[in-house]
Amino acid sequence: MYTSKITGLGSYVPENVVTNDDLSKVMDTNDAWIQERTGIKERRHIKKGDGNTTSVMGVKAAKIALERAALVPKDIDMIIFATLSPDMYFPGGGVQVQEALGMRTVPALDVRNQCSGFVYALSVADQFIKTGMYRHVLVIGSENHSGGLDFTTRGRGVSVIFGDGAGAAVVSRNETGNDGILSTHLHSEGKHKDELSLQGPSTQYWVPEIIEKNPQEDIPYYPYMNGTFVFKHAVVRFSEVIKEGLEANKLSVSDIDMLIPHQANLRISQYIQEKFKLPNDKVFNNIQKYGNTTAASIPIALTEAWELGKIKKGDLVVLAAFGSGFTWGSAIIRW
Ligand code: UT7
């Protein structure tokens, strides 16, 4: 059996910076509340006319990852595209990447696991490579949140948190040694599906309802989040799934060189850091600049940490995510 490793990373965020003060001009919120509760200072939003969509941003991130992996699109054997904000209801973003990059008619799989989407996608890539079926898998997480958020005061508990952007990783057959993805660990608990959800448009609130009723109470068309409930579950599941991954590899918290948590809320990351007694240089956060970009947050953070030289060969890198579903997961990587 083979192992897999990340051979190229890339990210892309739109140029348009939206500060907390910008948001306070359109809704009843303020910089102090947002920073105190979430750590977020600013995020990026697609600007009308800038050409960006979820798939377009994914392609931009993928091009960088491919170049760094010293590969061309025709080398890729499979695309896995994770998002909760696709350009179209169907088909998914994977086929758009296949077309935009002029790839062979390789499989394009779309992953729907929200904040855990990248870890789920990475895990799928790892399995296909381990079995020997594929040599190079392109994994993308990309989100266009700004296109679907409620920017009135009613939506402030959700809308100040999320941002747009994309990250990508090329996952390749490991030819050289025992480094690479050591293991991945995935979970779900559907009984909490409503606690962080977007219920329409969907087959429950299907086309006639959108067109004919255009309901004034258009809440189903915006994301709903029971923030406190999600927060409480997040801190427990993050801790559990990191420990599960370490134990599976007979490693302990002291072996971690870099923890990259899904950027849900700086307070969640800090809670985990304190619980595991990890020093500042072993936990990477950039939610301050980008907000929560769900499926894109880990690949954006991983790319930035790598670009800053914070991840070196031989390091033990731990990725962990939790989000809507609820779903959660971790990946334990020897860089
Ligand atoms: O990535 C997927 C997973 N998602 C998460 O992990 C998110 C987890 N949850 C959270 O990050 C936090 O729960 C939030 C940041 C979303 C909210 O923080 P909180 O400390 O749980 O605040 P809250 O929802 O309990 O609201 C506290 C108060 C409320 O006012 P009252 O009822 O106390 O008068 C809210 O109406 O803050 C108010 N509020 C705001 N005020 C200013 C809510 N949103 C805002 C806002 N600006 N943007």
Short mmCIF file of C-alpha atoms and ligand atoms in Angstrom, two decimals:
data_model
loop_
_atom_site.label_atom_id
_atom_site.label_comp_id
_atom_site.label_asym_id
_atom_site.label_seq_id
_atom_site.Cartn_x
_atom_site.Cartn_y
_atom_site.Cartn_z
CA MET A 1 0.00 0.00 0.00
CA TYR A 2 1.18 3.53 -0.80
CA THR A 3 1.05 6.64 1.36
CA SER A 4 0.17 10.15 0.22
CA LYS A 5 1.69 13.55 0.79
CA ILE A 6 0.88 17.16 0.03
CA THR A 7 3.19 18.27 -2.78
CA GLY A 8 1.74 21.69 -3.56
CA LEU A 9 -0.33 24.33 -1.76
CA GLY A 10 -2.05 27.46 -3.03
CA SER A 11 -4.62 29.99 -1.90
CA TYR A 12 -6.54 32.92 -3.26
CA VAL A 13 -8.67 35.59 -1.59
CA PRO A 14 -10.52 38.43 -3.33
CA GLU A 15 -8.84 41.85 -3.15
CA ASN A 16 -11.85 43.55 -1.58
CA VAL A 17 -11.19 43.96 2.18
CA VAL A 18 -14.28 44.42 4.37
CA THR A 19 -13.48 45.69 7.86
CA ASN A 20 -15.67 45.45 10.94
CA ASP A 21 -16.27 49.20 10.63
CA ASP A 22 -17.51 48.65 7.06
CA LEU A 23 -20.07 46.16 8.39
CA SER A 24 -21.15 48.53 11.15
CA LYS A 25 -22.28 50.94 8.42
CA VAL A 26 -24.89 48.48 7.13
CA MET A 27 -25.99 46.70 10.34
CA ASP A 28 -26.05 47.25 14.08
CA THR A 29 -22.66 45.83 15.01
CA ASN A 30 -19.29 47.18 16.03
CA ASP A 31 -15.58 46.40 15.81
CA ALA A 32 -15.26 45.79 19.57
CA TRP A 33 -18.03 43.13 19.66
CA ILE A 34 -16.71 41.28 16.61
CA GLN A 35 -13.09 41.28 17.76
CA GLU A 36 -13.94 40.34 21.34
CA ARG A 37 -16.24 37.43 20.39
CA THR A 38 -14.48 36.13 17.28
CA GLY A 39 -11.02 37.72 16.89
CA ILE A 40 -11.95 38.80 13.35
CA LYS A 41 -10.68 42.22 12.20
CA GLU A 42 -11.52 41.98 8.52
CA ARG A 43 -12.55 39.53 5.82
CA ARG A 44 -12.56 39.45 2.02
CA HIS A 45 -15.74 39.70 -0.05
CA ILE A 46 -16.11 39.16 -3.76
CA LYS A 47 -16.92 42.49 -5.39
CA LYS A 48 -19.53 42.57 -8.10
CA GLY A 49 -17.74 42.54 -11.44
CA ASP A 50 -14.38 41.26 -10.16
CA GLY A 51 -14.98 37.98 -11.98
CA ASN A 52 -14.71 35.79 -8.92
CA THR A 53 -17.03 32.92 -8.11
CA THR A 54 -16.50 29.88 -5.91
CA SER A 55 -15.12 27.84 -8.79
CA VAL A 56 -13.08 30.71 -10.23
CA MET A 57 -11.36 31.27 -6.88
CA GLY A 58 -10.82 27.53 -6.57
CA VAL A 59 -9.13 27.48 -9.97
CA LYS A 60 -6.86 30.40 -8.97
CA ALA A 61 -5.75 28.58 -5.81
CA ALA A 62 -5.34 25.31 -7.74
CA LYS A 63 -3.05 26.89 -10.35
CA ILE A 64 -0.67 28.00 -7.60
CA ALA A 65 -0.77 24.58 -5.91
CA LEU A 66 -0.08 22.83 -9.22
CA GLU A 67 2.86 25.08 -10.01
CA ARG A 68 4.37 24.46 -6.58
CA ALA A 69 3.92 20.72 -7.08
CA ALA A 70 5.73 21.11 -10.42
CA LEU A 71 2.73 19.54 -12.18
CA VAL A 72 0.44 20.55 -15.02
CA PRO A 73 -3.34 20.02 -15.05
CA LYS A 74 -3.01 16.94 -17.28
CA ASP A 75 -1.02 15.19 -14.52
CA ILE A 76 -4.02 15.25 -12.16
CA ASP A 77 -6.01 12.01 -11.84
CA MET A 78 -8.92 13.29 -9.76
CA ILE A 79 -10.47 16.55 -8.53
CA ILE A 80 -12.17 16.84 -5.14
CA PHE A 81 -14.01 20.11 -4.61
CA ALA A 82 -15.33 21.06 -1.16
CA THR A 83 -17.77 23.93 -0.73
CA LEU A 84 -21.08 24.89 0.84
CA SER A 85 -21.50 27.78 -1.60
CA PRO A 86 -21.31 26.36 -5.12
CA ASP A 87 -21.79 28.53 -8.21
CA MET A 88 -24.76 26.39 -9.20
CA TYR A 89 -27.12 24.11 -7.33
CA PHE A 90 -25.84 21.45 -9.70
CA PRO A 91 -23.47 20.47 -11.21
CA GLY A 92 -20.84 21.05 -8.56
CA GLY A 93 -17.58 22.96 -8.66
CA GLY A 94 -15.42 19.95 -9.54
CA VAL A 95 -16.46 19.84 -13.19
CA GLN A 96 -15.99 23.60 -13.50
CA VAL A 97 -12.39 23.16 -12.41
CA GLN A 98 -11.97 20.27 -14.85
CA GLU A 99 -13.10 22.53 -17.69
CA ALA A 100 -11.29 25.69 -16.60
CA LEU A 101 -7.95 23.90 -16.26
CA GLY A 102 -8.39 21.89 -19.45
CA MET A 103 -7.91 18.63 -17.61
CA ARG A 104 -8.37 15.10 -18.87
CA THR A 105 -11.82 13.59 -18.28
CA VAL A 106 -10.82 12.69 -14.75
CA PRO A 107 -13.38 12.16 -11.98
CA ALA A 108 -14.62 15.33 -10.28
CA LEU A 109 -16.06 14.70 -6.83
CA ASP A 110 -17.95 17.34 -4.87
CA VAL A 111 -17.79 17.25 -1.10
CA ARG A 112 -20.58 18.76 1.04
CA ASN A 113 -19.19 18.82 4.54
CA GLN A 114 -19.07 22.55 5.19
CA CYS A 115 -16.33 23.53 7.66
CA SER A 116 -15.02 19.96 7.68
CA GLY A 117 -15.10 19.82 3.87
CA PHE A 118 -11.37 20.13 3.33
CA VAL A 119 -10.47 17.45 5.89
CA TYR A 120 -13.12 15.13 4.41
CA ALA A 121 -11.79 15.84 0.89
CA LEU A 122 -8.20 15.26 1.97
CA SER A 123 -9.22 11.97 3.51
CA VAL A 124 -10.87 10.82 0.27
CA ALA A 125 -7.78 11.81 -1.71
CA ASP A 126 -5.60 9.90 0.76
CA GLN A 127 -7.68 6.73 0.36
CA PHE A 128 -7.56 6.82 -3.47
CA ILE A 129 -3.80 7.28 -3.38
CA LYS A 130 -3.21 4.64 -0.68
CA THR A 131 -4.92 1.98 -2.77
CA GLY A 132 -2.77 2.84 -5.76
CA MET A 133 -5.73 3.93 -7.87
CA TYR A 134 -4.51 7.51 -8.41
CA ARG A 135 -1.15 9.26 -8.31
CA HIS A 136 -2.11 12.95 -8.05
CA VAL A 137 -5.37 14.30 -6.61
CA LEU A 138 -6.26 18.00 -6.63
CA VAL A 139 -8.16 18.96 -3.46
CA ILE A 140 -9.88 22.36 -3.35
CA GLY A 141 -11.87 24.18 -0.67
CA SER A 142 -13.56 27.36 -1.87
CA GLU A 143 -16.36 29.59 -0.60
CA ASN A 144 -18.36 32.59 -1.72
CA HIS A 145 -20.19 33.43 1.48
CA SER A 146 -20.78 37.09 0.77
CA GLY A 147 -23.15 36.19 -2.07
CA GLY A 148 -25.62 34.61 0.35
CA LEU A 149 -25.48 36.32 3.73
CA ASP A 150 -28.05 38.53 5.42
CA PHE A 151 -26.31 41.88 5.84
CA THR A 152 -29.13 43.42 7.86
CA THR A 153 -29.02 43.52 11.67
CA ARG A 154 -31.17 40.37 11.70
CA GLY A 155 -28.26 38.38 10.26
CA ARG A 156 -25.45 39.94 12.29
CA GLY A 157 -24.80 36.85 14.43
CA VAL A 158 -23.78 34.96 11.28
CA SER A 159 -22.80 37.51 8.64
CA VAL A 160 -19.92 39.19 10.47
CA ILE A 161 -18.11 35.87 10.79
CA PHE A 162 -17.87 34.52 7.27
CA GLY A 163 -15.54 35.49 4.43
CA ASP A 164 -14.72 34.47 0.86
CA GLY A 165 -11.64 32.68 -0.46
CA ALA A 166 -10.13 29.44 -1.67
CA GLY A 167 -7.31 27.07 -0.90
CA ALA A 168 -5.96 24.06 -2.75
CA ALA A 169 -3.60 21.16 -2.20
CA VAL A 170 -2.10 18.66 -4.59
CA VAL A 171 -1.99 15.29 -2.86
CA SER A 172 0.45 12.87 -4.48
CA ARG A 173 1.62 9.31 -4.14
CA ASN A 174 4.51 9.27 -1.71
CA GLU A 175 7.46 7.77 -3.50
CA THR A 176 10.20 8.45 -0.99
CA GLY A 177 9.48 7.55 2.61
CA ASN A 178 7.23 7.36 5.60
CA ASP A 179 6.30 11.03 5.69
CA GLY A 180 3.02 12.44 4.39
CA ILE A 181 -0.53 11.89 5.59
CA LEU A 182 -0.30 9.44 8.50
CA SER A 183 -4.03 9.15 9.09
CA THR A 184 -7.36 10.95 8.84
CA HIS A 185 -10.34 10.70 11.20
CA LEU A 186 -13.87 11.69 10.24
CA HIS A 187 -17.13 11.95 12.19
CA SER A 188 -20.72 13.15 11.96
CA GLU A 189 -23.74 13.64 14.21
CA GLY A 190 -26.80 14.50 12.15
CA LYS A 191 -29.11 15.09 15.07
CA HIS A 192 -27.64 18.62 15.20
CA LYS A 193 -28.15 19.28 11.48
CA ASP A 194 -30.49 22.23 12.04
CA GLU A 195 -28.19 24.10 14.42
CA LEU A 196 -26.02 25.45 11.61
CA SER A 197 -27.84 25.19 8.34
CA LEU A 198 -29.16 26.84 5.21
CA GLN A 199 -32.55 25.28 4.48
CA GLY A 200 -33.54 27.00 1.28
CA PRO A 201 -33.19 26.98 -1.66
CA SER A 202 -33.64 23.24 -1.54
CA THR A 203 -36.23 20.66 -2.42
CA GLN A 204 -38.07 21.68 0.77
CA TYR A 205 -38.38 25.27 -0.43
CA TRP A 206 -38.37 24.58 -4.10
CA VAL A 207 -38.69 26.80 -7.13
CA PRO A 208 -42.43 27.68 -6.96
CA GLU A 209 -41.99 28.93 -3.43
CA ILE A 210 -39.03 31.11 -4.39
CA ILE A 211 -40.65 32.56 -7.50
CA GLU A 212 -44.31 32.82 -6.46
CA LYS A 213 -44.21 33.48 -2.76
CA ASN A 214 -40.84 35.20 -2.44
CA PRO A 215 -41.54 35.05 1.26
CA GLN A 216 -41.08 38.15 3.34
CA GLU A 217 -39.83 35.94 6.13
CA ASP A 218 -36.98 34.86 3.90
CA ILE A 219 -35.00 33.37 6.74
CA PRO A 220 -34.65 29.91 5.14
CA TYR A 221 -32.73 31.57 2.33
CA TYR A 222 -30.05 32.75 4.73
CA PRO A 223 -27.84 30.58 6.92
CA TYR A 224 -29.00 29.95 10.48
CA MET A 225 -26.54 29.34 13.28
CA ASN A 226 -27.18 28.60 16.94
CA GLY A 227 -23.79 30.11 17.76
CA THR A 228 -23.49 29.26 21.45
CA PHE A 229 -24.62 25.67 20.88
CA VAL A 230 -22.19 25.23 18.00
CA PHE A 231 -19.37 26.77 20.04
CA LYS A 232 -19.91 24.35 22.95
CA HIS A 233 -19.86 21.31 20.67
CA ALA A 234 -16.92 22.63 18.64
CA VAL A 235 -14.51 22.84 21.57
CA VAL A 236 -15.33 19.28 22.67
CA ARG A 237 -15.14 17.71 19.20
CA PHE A 238 -11.96 19.57 18.18
CA SER A 239 -10.19 18.22 21.28
CA GLU A 240 -11.53 14.68 20.82
CA VAL A 241 -10.62 14.34 17.17
CA ILE A 242 -7.11 15.76 17.62
CA LYS A 243 -6.49 13.29 20.46
CA GLU A 244 -7.97 10.45 18.39
CA GLY A 245 -5.56 11.21 15.54
CA LEU A 246 -2.54 11.45 17.80
CA GLU A 247 -3.39 8.22 19.64
CA ALA A 248 -3.90 6.34 16.36
CA ASN A 249 -0.28 7.16 15.54
CA LYS A 250 1.04 6.60 19.07
CA LEU A 251 1.84 10.30 19.33
CA SER A 252 1.04 12.85 22.01
CA VAL A 253 0.23 16.55 22.13
CA SER A 254 3.88 17.36 22.81
CA ASP A 255 4.75 15.88 19.39
CA ILE A 256 2.69 18.54 17.55
CA ASP A 257 4.84 21.05 15.66
CA MET A 258 1.95 22.89 14.06
CA LEU A 259 -1.79 22.73 14.74
CA ILE A 260 -3.95 24.29 12.04
CA PRO A 261 -7.52 24.41 13.30
CA HIS A 262 -10.39 25.28 11.01
CA GLN A 263 -10.72 29.03 11.45
CA ALA A 264 -14.19 29.09 13.02
CA ASN A 265 -13.58 31.56 15.80
CA LEU A 266 -10.27 32.68 17.35
CA ARG A 267 -11.75 31.96 20.79
CA ILE A 268 -12.29 28.29 19.82
CA SER A 269 -8.66 28.01 18.62
CA GLN A 270 -7.40 29.67 21.80
CA TYR A 271 -9.49 27.33 23.95
CA ILE A 272 -7.93 24.29 22.25
CA GLN A 273 -4.46 25.82 22.48
CA GLU A 274 -4.86 26.40 26.22
CA LYS A 275 -6.36 22.98 26.81
CA PHE A 276 -3.43 21.29 25.06
CA LYS A 277 -0.95 23.79 26.54
CA LEU A 278 0.53 24.52 23.12
CA PRO A 279 2.79 27.57 22.73
CA ASN A 280 1.80 30.34 20.30
CA ASP A 281 4.24 29.23 17.63
CA LYS A 282 2.58 25.80 17.39
CA VAL A 283 -0.92 26.99 16.53
CA PHE A 284 -1.58 28.94 13.33
CA ASN A 285 -4.52 31.33 13.04
CA ASN A 286 -5.37 33.84 10.33
CA ILE A 287 -9.10 34.28 10.96
CA GLN A 288 -8.23 37.86 11.99
CA LYS A 289 -7.68 38.68 8.28
CA TYR A 290 -10.11 36.41 6.47
CA GLY A 291 -12.96 35.51 8.82
CA ASN A 292 -14.34 32.00 8.67
CA THR A 293 -14.06 30.70 5.11
CA THR A 294 -15.45 27.23 6.01
CA ALA A 295 -14.09 24.62 3.55
CA ALA A 296 -11.39 27.06 2.42
CA SER A 297 -10.13 27.99 5.87
CA ILE A 298 -7.72 25.11 6.49
CA PRO A 299 -6.07 25.17 3.04
CA ILE A 300 -5.76 28.98 3.19
CA ALA A 301 -4.19 28.76 6.68
CA LEU A 302 -1.99 25.80 5.75
CA THR A 303 -0.74 27.61 2.64
CA GLU A 304 0.00 30.78 4.60
CA ALA A 305 1.79 28.92 7.39
CA TRP A 306 3.88 27.09 4.81
CA GLU A 307 4.63 30.32 2.88
CA LEU A 308 5.80 31.95 6.12
CA GLY A 309 8.22 29.09 6.72
CA LYS A 310 6.33 27.93 9.81
CA ILE A 311 6.09 24.34 8.50
CA LYS A 312 9.34 22.52 7.86
CA LYS A 313 10.23 19.09 6.58
CA GLY A 314 9.76 16.49 9.30
CA ASP A 315 7.24 18.59 11.29
CA LEU A 316 4.14 16.95 12.70
CA VAL A 317 1.24 18.99 11.32
CA VAL A 318 -2.27 18.46 12.67
CA LEU A 319 -5.35 19.71 10.84
CA ALA A 320 -8.68 19.71 12.67
CA ALA A 321 -12.15 20.88 11.70
CA PHE A 322 -15.66 21.06 13.07
CA GLY A 323 -18.84 22.47 11.60
CA SER A 324 -22.32 22.16 10.22
CA GLY A 325 -23.83 18.69 10.18
CA PHE A 326 -22.36 18.41 12.71
CA THR A 327 -19.27 16.96 11.05
CA TRP A 328 -15.72 17.00 12.29
CA GLY A 329 -12.37 15.48 11.48
CA SER A 330 -8.60 15.59 11.75
CA ALA A 331 -5.58 14.80 9.62
CA ILE A 332 -2.20 13.90 11.07
CA ILE A 333 0.62 14.74 8.66
CA ARG A 334 4.39 14.24 8.83
CA TRP A 335 5.62 17.02 6.59
O1 UT7 B 1 -17.36 27.29 11.37
C1 UT7 B 1 -18.47 26.55 11.69
C2 UT7 B 1 -18.66 26.44 13.12
N1 UT7 B 1 -19.09 27.70 13.66
C3 UT7 B 1 -18.68 28.04 14.85
O2 UT7 B 1 -17.87 27.34 15.43
C4 UT7 B 1 -19.26 29.28 15.47
C5 UT7 B 1 -19.41 29.05 16.95
N2 UT7 B 1 -20.05 30.16 17.64
C6 UT7 B 1 -19.49 31.36 17.78
O3 UT7 B 1 -18.42 31.62 17.25
C7 UT7 B 1 -20.18 32.36 18.66
O4 UT7 B 1 -21.29 31.77 19.27
C8 UT7 B 1 -20.63 33.65 17.91
C9 UT7 B 1 -19.42 34.50 17.59
C10 UT7 B 1 -21.37 33.30 16.66
C11 UT7 B 1 -21.55 34.49 18.78
O5 UT7 B 1 -20.92 34.80 20.00
P1 UT7 B 1 -21.69 34.59 21.37
O6 UT7 B 1 -20.76 35.04 22.42
O7 UT7 B 1 -22.17 33.17 21.44
O8 UT7 B 1 -22.87 35.64 21.26
P2 UT7 B 1 -24.45 35.38 21.30
O9 UT7 B 1 -24.93 34.76 20.03
O10 UT7 B 1 -24.79 34.72 22.60
O11 UT7 B 1 -24.99 36.86 21.36
C12 UT7 B 1 -24.70 37.74 22.46
C13 UT7 B 1 -25.31 39.08 22.19
C14 UT7 B 1 -26.79 39.01 21.78
O12 UT7 B 1 -27.45 40.14 22.33
P3 UT7 B 1 -28.31 40.01 23.69
O13 UT7 B 1 -29.37 39.00 23.38
O14 UT7 B 1 -27.32 39.55 24.72
O15 UT7 B 1 -28.80 41.40 23.88
C15 UT7 B 1 -26.74 39.16 20.28
O16 UT7 B 1 -27.92 39.71 19.74
O17 UT7 B 1 -24.64 39.71 21.11
C16 UT7 B 1 -25.60 40.12 20.11
N3 UT7 B 1 -24.97 40.02 18.80
C17 UT7 B 1 -24.25 41.02 18.25
N4 UT7 B 1 -23.97 42.26 18.67
C18 UT7 B 1 -23.19 43.01 17.85
C19 UT7 B 1 -24.95 38.94 17.96
N5 UT7 B 1 -24.23 39.25 16.87
C20 UT7 B 1 -23.79 40.52 17.02
C21 UT7 B 1 -22.99 41.36 16.22
N6 UT7 B 1 -22.73 42.61 16.69
N7 UT7 B 1 -22.48 40.99 15.04
#
